[in-house]
PDB file of C-alpha atoms in Angstrom:
ATOM      1  CA  MET G 235      38.034   2.633  50.183  1.00  0.00           C
ATOM      2  CA  ALA G 236      40.951   5.046  50.549  1.00  0.00           C
ATOM      3  CA  SER G 237      44.409   3.814  49.815  1.00  0.00           C
ATOM      4  CA  PRO G 238      45.753   1.751  52.724  1.00  0.00           C
ATOM      5  CA  THR G 239      48.224   3.057  55.210  1.00  0.00           C
ATOM      6  CA  LEU G 240      50.735   0.695  56.712  1.00  0.00           C
ATOM      7  CA  GLN G 241      50.258   0.672  60.536  1.00  0.00           C
ATOM      8  CA  PRO G 242      53.059   0.524  63.077  1.00  0.00           C
ATOM      9  CA  GLU G 243      54.412  -2.957  64.076  1.00  0.00           C
ATOM     10  CA  ILE G 244      52.005  -4.876  66.168  1.00  0.00           C
ATOM     11  CA  PRO G 245      53.225  -5.140  69.818  1.00  0.00           C
ATOM     12  CA  GLY G 246      54.297  -8.840  70.489  1.00  0.00           C
ATOM     13  CA  ASP G 247      52.080  -9.144  73.585  1.00  0.00           C
ATOM     14  CA  ARG G 248      48.915  -8.546  71.673  1.00  0.00           C
ATOM     15  CA  SER G 249      46.946 -10.750  69.276  1.00  0.00           C
ATOM     16  CA  ARG G 250      46.331  -9.597  65.675  1.00  0.00           C
ATOM     17  CA  ALA G 251      42.657 -10.017  66.165  1.00  0.00           C
ATOM     18  CA  GLU G 252      42.813  -7.676  69.227  1.00  0.00           C
ATOM     19  CA  TYR G 253      44.812  -5.250  67.258  1.00  0.00           C
ATOM     20  CA  ALA G 254      42.479  -5.218  64.229  1.00  0.00           C
ATOM     21  CA  TYR G 255      39.566  -4.787  66.664  1.00  0.00           C
ATOM     22  CA  ASP G 256      41.099  -1.782  68.244  1.00  0.00           C
ATOM     23  CA  GLN G 257      42.102  -0.268  64.890  1.00  0.00           C
ATOM     24  CA  LEU G 258      38.696  -0.732  63.405  1.00  0.00           C
ATOM     25  CA  LYS G 259      36.830   0.634  66.416  1.00  0.00           C
ATOM     26  CA  ALA G 260      39.203   3.655  66.325  1.00  0.00           C
ATOM     27  CA  ARG G 261      38.256   4.169  62.568  1.00  0.00           C
ATOM     28  CA  LEU G 262      34.586   3.994  63.420  1.00  0.00           C
ATOM     29  CA  ARG G 263      34.973   6.479  66.251  1.00  0.00           C
ATOM     30  CA  ASN G 264      36.803   9.072  64.058  1.00  0.00           C
ATOM     31  CA  GLY G 265      34.497   8.789  61.098  1.00  0.00           C
ATOM     32  CA  GLU G 266      37.015   7.097  58.725  1.00  0.00           C
ATOM     33  CA  LEU G 267      34.425   4.188  58.436  1.00  0.00           C
ATOM     34  CA  ARG G 268      30.892   5.751  57.847  1.00  0.00           C
ATOM     35  CA  ALA G 269      27.528   4.449  58.234  1.00  0.00           C
ATOM     36  CA  GLY G 270      26.491   2.414  55.450  1.00  0.00           C
ATOM     37  CA  GLN G 271      30.002   1.957  54.084  1.00  0.00           C
ATOM     38  CA  ARG G 272      30.664  -1.559  52.705  1.00  0.00           C
ATOM     39  CA  LEU G 273      33.447  -3.426  54.700  1.00  0.00           C
ATOM     40  CA  ARG G 274      35.618  -5.782  52.655  1.00  0.00           C
ATOM     41  CA  GLU G 275      37.908  -8.213  54.489  1.00  0.00           C
ATOM     42  CA  ALA G 276      40.602  -7.947  51.916  1.00  0.00           C
ATOM     43  CA  ASP G 277      40.739  -4.165  51.848  1.00  0.00           C
ATOM     44  CA  LEU G 278      40.795  -3.864  55.677  1.00  0.00           C
ATOM     45  CA  ALA G 279      43.467  -6.500  55.962  1.00  0.00           C
ATOM     46  CA  GLN G 280      45.621  -4.606  53.538  1.00  0.00           C
ATOM     47  CA  ALA G 281      44.975  -1.336  55.200  1.00  0.00           C
ATOM     48  CA  LEU G 282      46.037  -2.797  58.517  1.00  0.00           C
ATOM     49  CA  ASN G 283      48.884  -4.788  57.095  1.00  0.00           C
ATOM     50  CA  ILE G 284      47.761  -8.068  58.637  1.00  0.00           C
ATOM     51  CA  SER G 285      46.123 -11.284  57.212  1.00  0.00           C
ATOM     52  CA  ARG G 286      42.354 -11.591  56.768  1.00  0.00           C
ATOM     53  CA  THR G 287      41.793 -14.144  59.539  1.00  0.00           C
ATOM     54  CA  PRO G 288      42.328 -11.614  62.347  1.00  0.00           C
ATOM     55  CA  VAL G 289      40.193  -9.116  60.457  1.00  0.00           C
ATOM     56  CA  ARG G 290      37.395 -11.553  60.150  1.00  0.00           C
ATOM     57  CA  GLU G 291      37.568 -12.184  63.987  1.00  0.00           C
ATOM     58  CA  ALA G 292      37.531  -8.586  64.724  1.00  0.00           C
ATOM     59  CA  LEU G 293      34.591  -7.804  62.534  1.00  0.00           C
ATOM     60  CA  ARG G 294      32.740 -10.612  64.307  1.00  0.00           C
ATOM     61  CA  ARG G 295      33.343  -8.958  67.654  1.00  0.00           C
ATOM     62  CA  ILE G 296      32.371  -5.584  66.227  1.00  0.00           C
ATOM     63  CA  ALA G 297      29.136  -7.062  64.852  1.00  0.00           C
ATOM     64  CA  SER G 298      28.287  -8.391  68.222  1.00  0.00           C
ATOM     65  CA  ASP G 299      28.708  -4.759  69.476  1.00  0.00           C
ATOM     66  CA  GLY G 300      25.974  -3.802  66.946  1.00  0.00           C
ATOM     67  CA  LEU G 301      28.364  -1.499  64.896  1.00  0.00           C
ATOM     68  CA  VAL G 302      28.237  -3.457  61.681  1.00  0.00           C
ATOM     69  CA  GLN G 303      25.634  -5.457  59.959  1.00  0.00           C
ATOM     70  CA  VAL G 304      25.055  -7.817  57.005  1.00  0.00           C
ATOM     71  CA  VAL G 305      22.667  -6.322  54.311  1.00  0.00           C
ATOM     72  CA  ALA G 306      21.275  -8.434  51.449  1.00  0.00           C
ATOM     73  CA  GLY G 307      23.028  -7.466  48.213  1.00  0.00           C
ATOM     74  CA  ARG G 308      25.343  -5.238  50.016  1.00  0.00           C
ATOM     75  CA  GLY G 309      27.281  -7.576  52.196  1.00  0.00           C
ATOM     76  CA  LEU G 310      28.943  -6.376  55.423  1.00  0.00           C
ATOM     77  CA  ILE G 311      28.453  -2.636  56.109  1.00  0.00           C
ATOM     78  CA  VAL G 312      28.886  -0.135  58.965  1.00  0.00           C
ATOM     79  CA  ALA G 313      25.555  -0.165  60.782  1.00  0.00           C
ATOM     80  CA  GLU G 314      22.811   2.312  59.807  1.00  0.00           C
ATOM     81  CA  PHE G 315      20.219   3.146  62.482  1.00  0.00           C
ATOM     82  CA  ASP G 316      16.689   3.975  61.778  1.00  0.00           C
ATOM     83  CA  LYS G 317      14.731   6.641  63.385  1.00  0.00           C
ATOM     84  CA  GLN G 318      13.375   4.412  66.294  1.00  0.00           C
ATOM     85  CA  GLN G 319      16.861   3.178  66.975  1.00  0.00           C
ATOM     86  CA  VAL G 320      18.406   6.549  67.180  1.00  0.00           C
ATOM     87  CA  ARG G 321      15.492   7.516  69.673  1.00  0.00           C
ATOM     88  CA  GLU G 322      16.229   4.609  71.740  1.00  0.00           C
ATOM     89  CA  LEU G 323      20.062   5.240  71.710  1.00  0.00           C
ATOM     90  CA  TYR G 324      19.458   8.686  73.091  1.00  0.00           C
ATOM     91  CA  GLN G 325      16.881   7.451  75.591  1.00  0.00           C
ATOM     92  CA  LEU G 326      19.508   5.141  77.100  1.00  0.00           C
ATOM     93  CA  ARG G 327      22.111   7.664  76.980  1.00  0.00           C
ATOM     94  CA  GLY G 328      19.979  10.119  78.973  1.00  0.00           C
ATOM     95  CA  LEU G 329      19.684   7.440  81.653  1.00  0.00           C
ATOM     96  CA  LEU G 330      23.359   6.817  81.652  1.00  0.00           C
ATOM     97  CA  GLU G 331      24.490  10.397  81.523  1.00  0.00           C
ATOM     98  CA  GLY G 332      21.982  11.234  84.197  1.00  0.00           C
ATOM     99  CA  GLY G 333      23.439   8.638  86.365  1.00  0.00           C
ATOM    100  CA  ALA G 334      26.961   9.764  85.783  1.00  0.00           C
ATOM    101  CA  ALA G 335      26.101  13.371  86.650  1.00  0.00           C
ATOM    102  CA  ARG G 336      24.345  12.218  89.929  1.00  0.00           C
ATOM    103  CA  LEU G 337      27.396  10.170  90.869  1.00  0.00           C
ATOM    104  CA  ALA G 338      29.677  12.963  90.045  1.00  0.00           C
ATOM    105  CA  THR G 339      27.899  15.149  92.611  1.00  0.00           C
ATOM    106  CA  LEU G 340      29.104  12.520  95.254  1.00  0.00           C
ATOM    107  CA  TYR G 341      32.601  11.800  94.073  1.00  0.00           C
ATOM    108  CA  ALA G 342      33.978  14.671  91.844  1.00  0.00           C
ATOM    109  CA  SER G 343      36.988  16.427  93.395  1.00  0.00           C
ATOM    110  CA  GLU G 344      37.782  20.159  93.238  1.00  0.00           C
ATOM    111  CA  ALA G 345      40.309  19.170  90.591  1.00  0.00           C
ATOM    112  CA  ASP G 346      37.599  17.455  88.527  1.00  0.00           C
ATOM    113  CA  LEU G 347      35.378  20.474  88.805  1.00  0.00           C
ATOM    114  CA  ALA G 348      38.214  22.786  87.730  1.00  0.00           C
ATOM    115  CA  MET G 349      38.846  20.777  84.556  1.00  0.00           C
ATOM    116  CA  MET G 350      35.174  20.671  83.706  1.00  0.00           C
ATOM    117  CA  ARG G 351      35.048  24.449  84.016  1.00  0.00           C
ATOM    118  CA  SER G 352      38.119  24.818  81.831  1.00  0.00           C
ATOM    119  CA  VAL G 353      36.582  22.866  79.094  1.00  0.00           C
ATOM    120  CA  LEU G 354      33.418  24.904  79.090  1.00  0.00           C
ATOM    121  CA  LYS G 355      35.486  28.065  78.863  1.00  0.00           C
ATOM    122  CA  GLU G 356      37.266  26.602  75.769  1.00  0.00           C
ATOM    123  CA  SER G 357      33.801  25.819  74.522  1.00  0.00           C
ATOM    124  CA  GLU G 358      32.810  29.346  74.768  1.00  0.00           C
ATOM    125  CA  LYS G 359      35.675  30.370  72.460  1.00  0.00           C
ATOM    126  CA  ALA G 360      34.837  27.650  69.908  1.00  0.00           C
ATOM    127  CA  LEU G 361      31.146  28.277  69.240  1.00  0.00           C
ATOM    128  CA  ASP G 362      31.866  29.052  65.545  1.00  0.00           C
ATOM    129  CA  SER G 363      33.582  25.702  65.095  1.00  0.00           C
ATOM    130  CA  PRO G 364      31.380  22.637  64.989  1.00  0.00           C
ATOM    131  CA  SER G 365      34.278  20.096  64.893  1.00  0.00           C
ATOM    132  CA  ARG G 366      36.009  21.805  67.904  1.00  0.00           C
ATOM    133  CA  THR G 367      32.772  22.063  69.865  1.00  0.00           C
ATOM    134  CA  ARG G 368      32.250  18.419  69.256  1.00  0.00           C
ATOM    135  CA  GLU G 369      35.663  17.597  70.695  1.00  0.00           C
ATOM    136  CA  LEU G 370      35.131  19.674  73.640  1.00  0.00           C
ATOM    137  CA  ASN G 371      31.663  18.242  74.258  1.00  0.00           C
ATOM    138  CA  GLU G 372      33.257  14.783  74.344  1.00  0.00           C
ATOM    139  CA  GLN G 373      35.883  15.906  76.752  1.00  0.00           C
ATOM    140  CA  PHE G 374      33.226  17.344  79.103  1.00  0.00           C
ATOM    141  CA  HIS G 375      31.168  14.264  79.188  1.00  0.00           C
ATOM    142  CA  ARG G 376      34.266  12.100  79.620  1.00  0.00           C
ATOM    143  CA  LEU G 377      35.247  14.189  82.701  1.00  0.00           C
ATOM    144  CA  ILE G 378      31.762  13.626  84.197  1.00  0.00           C
ATOM    145  CA  LYS G 379      32.026   9.991  83.515  1.00  0.00           C
ATOM    146  CA  GLU G 380      35.468   9.837  85.146  1.00  0.00           C
ATOM    147  CA  ALA G 381      34.250  11.792  88.170  1.00  0.00           C
ATOM    148  CA  ALA G 382      31.376   9.345  88.752  1.00  0.00           C
ATOM    149  CA  ARG G 383      34.113   6.752  89.764  1.00  0.00           C
ATOM    150  CA  ASN G 384      32.073   3.720  88.467  1.00  0.00           C
ATOM    151  CA  ARG G 385      33.799   1.251  86.204  1.00  0.00           C
ATOM    152  CA  TYR G 386      30.584  -0.382  85.036  1.00  0.00           C
ATOM    153  CA  LEU G 387      29.002   2.881  84.068  1.00  0.00           C
ATOM    154  CA  ASP G 388      32.213   3.771  82.349  1.00  0.00           C
ATOM    155  CA  GLN G 389      31.965   0.541  80.236  1.00  0.00           C
ATOM    156  CA  ALA G 390      28.239   1.199  79.348  1.00  0.00           C
ATOM    157  CA  LEU G 391      28.953   4.906  78.346  1.00  0.00           C
ATOM    158  CA  ALA G 392      31.984   3.799  76.204  1.00  0.00           C
ATOM    159  CA  GLN G 393      29.793   1.294  74.280  1.00  0.00           C
ATOM    160  CA  MET G 394      27.016   3.991  73.817  1.00  0.00           C
ATOM    161  CA  SER G 395      29.665   6.477  72.515  1.00  0.00           C
ATOM    162  CA  ASP G 396      30.756   3.888  69.979  1.00  0.00           C
ATOM    163  CA  SER G 397      27.202   3.528  68.633  1.00  0.00           C
ATOM    164  CA  LEU G 398      26.661   7.228  68.481  1.00  0.00           C
ATOM    165  CA  SER G 399      29.928   8.089  66.844  1.00  0.00           C
ATOM    166  CA  ILE G 400      28.694   6.293  63.628  1.00  0.00           C
ATOM    167  CA  LEU G 401      25.723   8.560  63.185  1.00  0.00           C
ATOM    168  CA  PRO G 402      26.400  11.043  60.353  1.00  0.00           C
ATOM    169  CA  GLY G 403      27.474  14.573  61.012  1.00  0.00           C
ATOM    170  CA  THR G 404      27.317  16.394  64.224  1.00  0.00           C
ATOM    171  CA  THR G 405      24.546  18.212  66.031  1.00  0.00           C
ATOM    172  CA  PHE G 406      26.794  21.065  66.707  1.00  0.00           C
ATOM    173  CA  ALA G 407      26.572  22.013  63.016  1.00  0.00           C
ATOM    174  CA  ASN G 408      22.936  22.924  63.550  1.00  0.00           C
ATOM    175  CA  PRO G 409      22.492  26.774  63.993  1.00  0.00           C
ATOM    176  CA  GLY G 410      22.321  27.753  67.577  1.00  0.00           C
ATOM    177  CA  ARG G 411      23.063  24.242  68.913  1.00  0.00           C
ATOM    178  CA  PRO G 412      26.576  25.147  70.268  1.00  0.00           C
ATOM    179  CA  GLU G 413      25.269  28.100  72.323  1.00  0.00           C
ATOM    180  CA  ILE G 414      22.343  26.035  73.780  1.00  0.00           C
ATOM    181  CA  ALA G 415      24.537  23.146  74.564  1.00  0.00           C
ATOM    182  CA  LEU G 416      27.012  25.335  76.438  1.00  0.00           C
ATOM    183  CA  LYS G 417      24.022  26.612  78.506  1.00  0.00           C
ATOM    184  CA  GLU G 418      23.005  23.031  79.249  1.00  0.00           C
ATOM    185  CA  HIS G 419      26.501  22.009  80.130  1.00  0.00           C
ATOM    186  CA  LEU G 420      26.816  24.937  82.483  1.00  0.00           C
ATOM    187  CA  ALA G 421      23.508  23.815  84.238  1.00  0.00           C
ATOM    188  CA  ILE G 422      25.022  20.313  84.711  1.00  0.00           C
ATOM    189  CA  LEU G 423      28.185  21.493  86.065  1.00  0.00           C
ATOM    190  CA  ASP G 424      26.515  24.076  88.403  1.00  0.00           C
ATOM    191  CA  ALA G 425      24.444  21.216  89.786  1.00  0.00           C
ATOM    192  CA  ILE G 426      27.431  18.995  90.254  1.00  0.00           C
ATOM    193  CA  HIS G 427      29.447  21.854  91.911  1.00  0.00           C
ATOM    194  CA  ALA G 428      26.496  22.376  94.404  1.00  0.00           C
ATOM    195  CA  ARG G 429      26.272  18.714  95.117  1.00  0.00           C
ATOM    196  CA  ASP G 430      22.700  18.549  94.038  1.00  0.00           C
ATOM    197  CA  GLU G 431      22.192  14.974  92.836  1.00  0.00           C
ATOM    198  CA  SER G 432      18.623  15.367  91.513  1.00  0.00           C
ATOM    199  CA  ALA G 433      19.296  18.621  89.797  1.00  0.00           C
ATOM    200  CA  ALA G 434      22.496  17.115  88.097  1.00  0.00           C
ATOM    201  CA  GLU G 435      20.675  14.112  86.863  1.00  0.00           C
ATOM    202  CA  GLN G 436      17.754  16.070  85.587  1.00  0.00           C
ATOM    203  CA  ALA G 437      20.026  18.581  83.889  1.00  0.00           C
ATOM    204  CA  ALA G 438      22.014  15.736  82.183  1.00  0.00           C
ATOM    205  CA  ARG G 439      18.842  14.037  81.064  1.00  0.00           C
ATOM    206  CA  SER G 440      17.288  17.222  79.731  1.00  0.00           C
ATOM    207  CA  HIS G 441      20.503  17.907  77.855  1.00  0.00           C
ATOM    208  CA  MET G 442      20.198  14.385  76.120  1.00  0.00           C
ATOM    209  CA  VAL G 443      16.630  15.065  75.244  1.00  0.00           C
ATOM    210  CA  GLU G 444      17.499  18.378  73.496  1.00  0.00           C
ATOM    211  CA  ALA G 445      20.489  16.561  71.620  1.00  0.00           C
ATOM    212  CA  ALA G 446      18.137  13.773  70.512  1.00  0.00           C
ATOM    213  CA  SER G 447      15.638  16.308  69.142  1.00  0.00           C
ATOM    214  CA  VAL G 448      18.351  17.994  67.065  1.00  0.00           C
ATOM    215  CA  ARG G 449      19.710  14.742  65.817  1.00  0.00           C
ATOM    216  CA  LEU G 450      16.404  13.266  64.694  1.00  0.00           C
ATOM    217  CA  ARG G 451      15.557  16.482  62.825  1.00  0.00           C
ATOM    218  CA  MET G 452      19.032  16.339  61.158  1.00  0.00           C
ATOM    219  CA  MET G 453      18.673  12.730  60.122  1.00  0.00           C
ATOM    220  CA  PHE G 454      14.971  12.199  59.321  1.00  0.00           C
ATOM    221  CA  ALA G 455      13.307  15.633  58.638  1.00  0.00           C
ATOM    222  CA  LYS G 456      11.624  15.639  55.332  1.00  0.00           C
TER     223      LYS G 456
END
């Protein structure tokens, strides 16, 4: 594990276990902790500048989220998903993103639509940068989720995002994927703007089918 970096002082109104949980989830999301990486309580505690007990509690919570697992001979590691698990993740994400797009046709404001359009304009300028395209993709989907105005869907999509974040690499490194994804995003936005619930849901679900296809080829093609 990389040399530990001392963290800012923990706010007094938050428990150390909650702090450790938030910090570890952030490191999973940003790729600092990668699929298959071994997790040692002592190293994590040192990196977070706290004791091992709250780290242990945080890891227990993260395990219940399905993001870490115990493997014989390796101990506790960041979860690794097999082909079927990845397929199931994207199937569920398709349902959730489709639902978010459908709800967004009902509740998105003109300001919401303008922000989505702005993000896609930025995406068009960033097609040669997989990392930037990934960031803008996350922004676009977050805007749809927010426009759906449904707190429970928001929670479900956040948990789904956590699971997908530990998959290796980005589909936008695949040749041609940024351009195709942009067209798919435009189709979703056009349907939301037209207030066409069925078209928006179908466009979002089709987008996830294509993303899953690319991801499965990246991870499991022989």
